[in-house]
């Protein structure tokens, strides 16, 4: 028998607060779409988009760091 319960000490990373907020905002927007409340859904989709953008990692600084490191070794 396998245990599908995940304990807090599992190696899987828990979603960040921004990630959870993005998921919740998206779910609320989908619910509004399902109920046919399109104007409310549009506002919620805008909020979800903002939450998703906030939850995405910023790769810009990482790329800049790589370029600087490459220049230093060059």
Coordinates of C-alpha atoms in Angstrom, one line a residue:
X1 CA 0.0 0.0 0.0
X2 CA 1.4 3.4 -0.9
X3 CA 1.0 6.5 1.2
X4 CA -0.2 9.5 -0.9
X5 CA -0.2 11.9 2.0
X6 CA 2.4 14.6 1.9
X7 CA 4.1 15.6 5.1
X8 CA 5.7 19.0 5.6
X9 CA 9.1 17.5 5.5
X10 CA 8.7 16.2 1.9
X11 CA 11.2 17.5 -0.6
X12 CA 8.5 19.1 -2.7
X13 CA 8.6 22.9 -2.4
X14 CA 5.4 24.6 -1.2
X15 CA 4.1 27.3 -3.4
X16 CA 4.9 30.8 -2.3
X17 CA 2.3 33.3 -1.1
X18 CA 2.4 35.0 -4.5
X19 CA 1.9 31.7 -6.2
X20 CA -1.1 30.8 -3.9
X21 CA -2.6 34.2 -4.6
X22 CA -2.2 33.8 -8.3
X23 CA -4.0 30.4 -8.1
X24 CA -6.8 31.8 -6.0
X25 CA -7.3 34.8 -8.2
X26 CA -7.4 32.6 -11.3
X27 CA -10.0 30.3 -9.6
X28 CA -12.2 33.2 -8.7
X29 CA -12.1 34.5 -12.3
X30 CA -13.0 31.0 -13.6
X31 CA -15.9 30.9 -11.2
X32 CA -17.2 34.2 -12.4
X33 CA -17.0 33.1 -16.0
X34 CA -18.9 29.9 -15.2
X35 CA -21.7 31.9 -13.6
X36 CA -21.9 34.2 -16.6
X37 CA -20.9 37.4 -14.8
X38 CA -18.6 38.6 -17.6
X39 CA -17.8 42.1 -16.3
X40 CA -16.9 40.7 -12.9
X41 CA -14.8 38.0 -14.6
X42 CA -12.9 40.5 -16.6
X43 CA -12.0 42.5 -13.4
X44 CA -10.9 39.2 -11.7
X45 CA -8.9 38.2 -14.8
X46 CA -7.0 41.5 -14.6
X47 CA -6.3 40.8 -10.9
X48 CA -5.2 37.3 -11.7
X49 CA -2.9 38.5 -14.4
X50 CA -1.3 40.9 -12.0
X51 CA -0.9 38.1 -9.4
X52 CA 0.6 35.7 -11.9
X53 CA 3.1 38.3 -13.0
X54 CA 4.0 38.9 -9.4
X55 CA 4.5 35.2 -8.8
X56 CA 6.7 34.6 -11.8
X57 CA 10.4 34.6 -10.9
X58 CA 12.4 37.5 -12.2
X59 CA 15.1 36.0 -14.5
X60 CA 16.4 39.4 -15.6
X61 CA 18.8 39.8 -12.7
X62 CA 20.0 36.3 -13.2
X63 CA 20.8 36.9 -16.8
X64 CA 22.6 40.1 -16.0
X65 CA 24.6 38.3 -13.4
X66 CA 25.6 35.7 -15.9
X67 CA 26.7 38.3 -18.5
X68 CA 28.7 40.2 -15.8
X69 CA 30.4 36.9 -14.7
X70 CA 31.1 36.0 -18.3
X71 CA 32.7 39.5 -18.9
X72 CA 34.8 39.1 -15.8
X73 CA 36.3 35.8 -17.0
X74 CA 36.8 37.1 -20.5

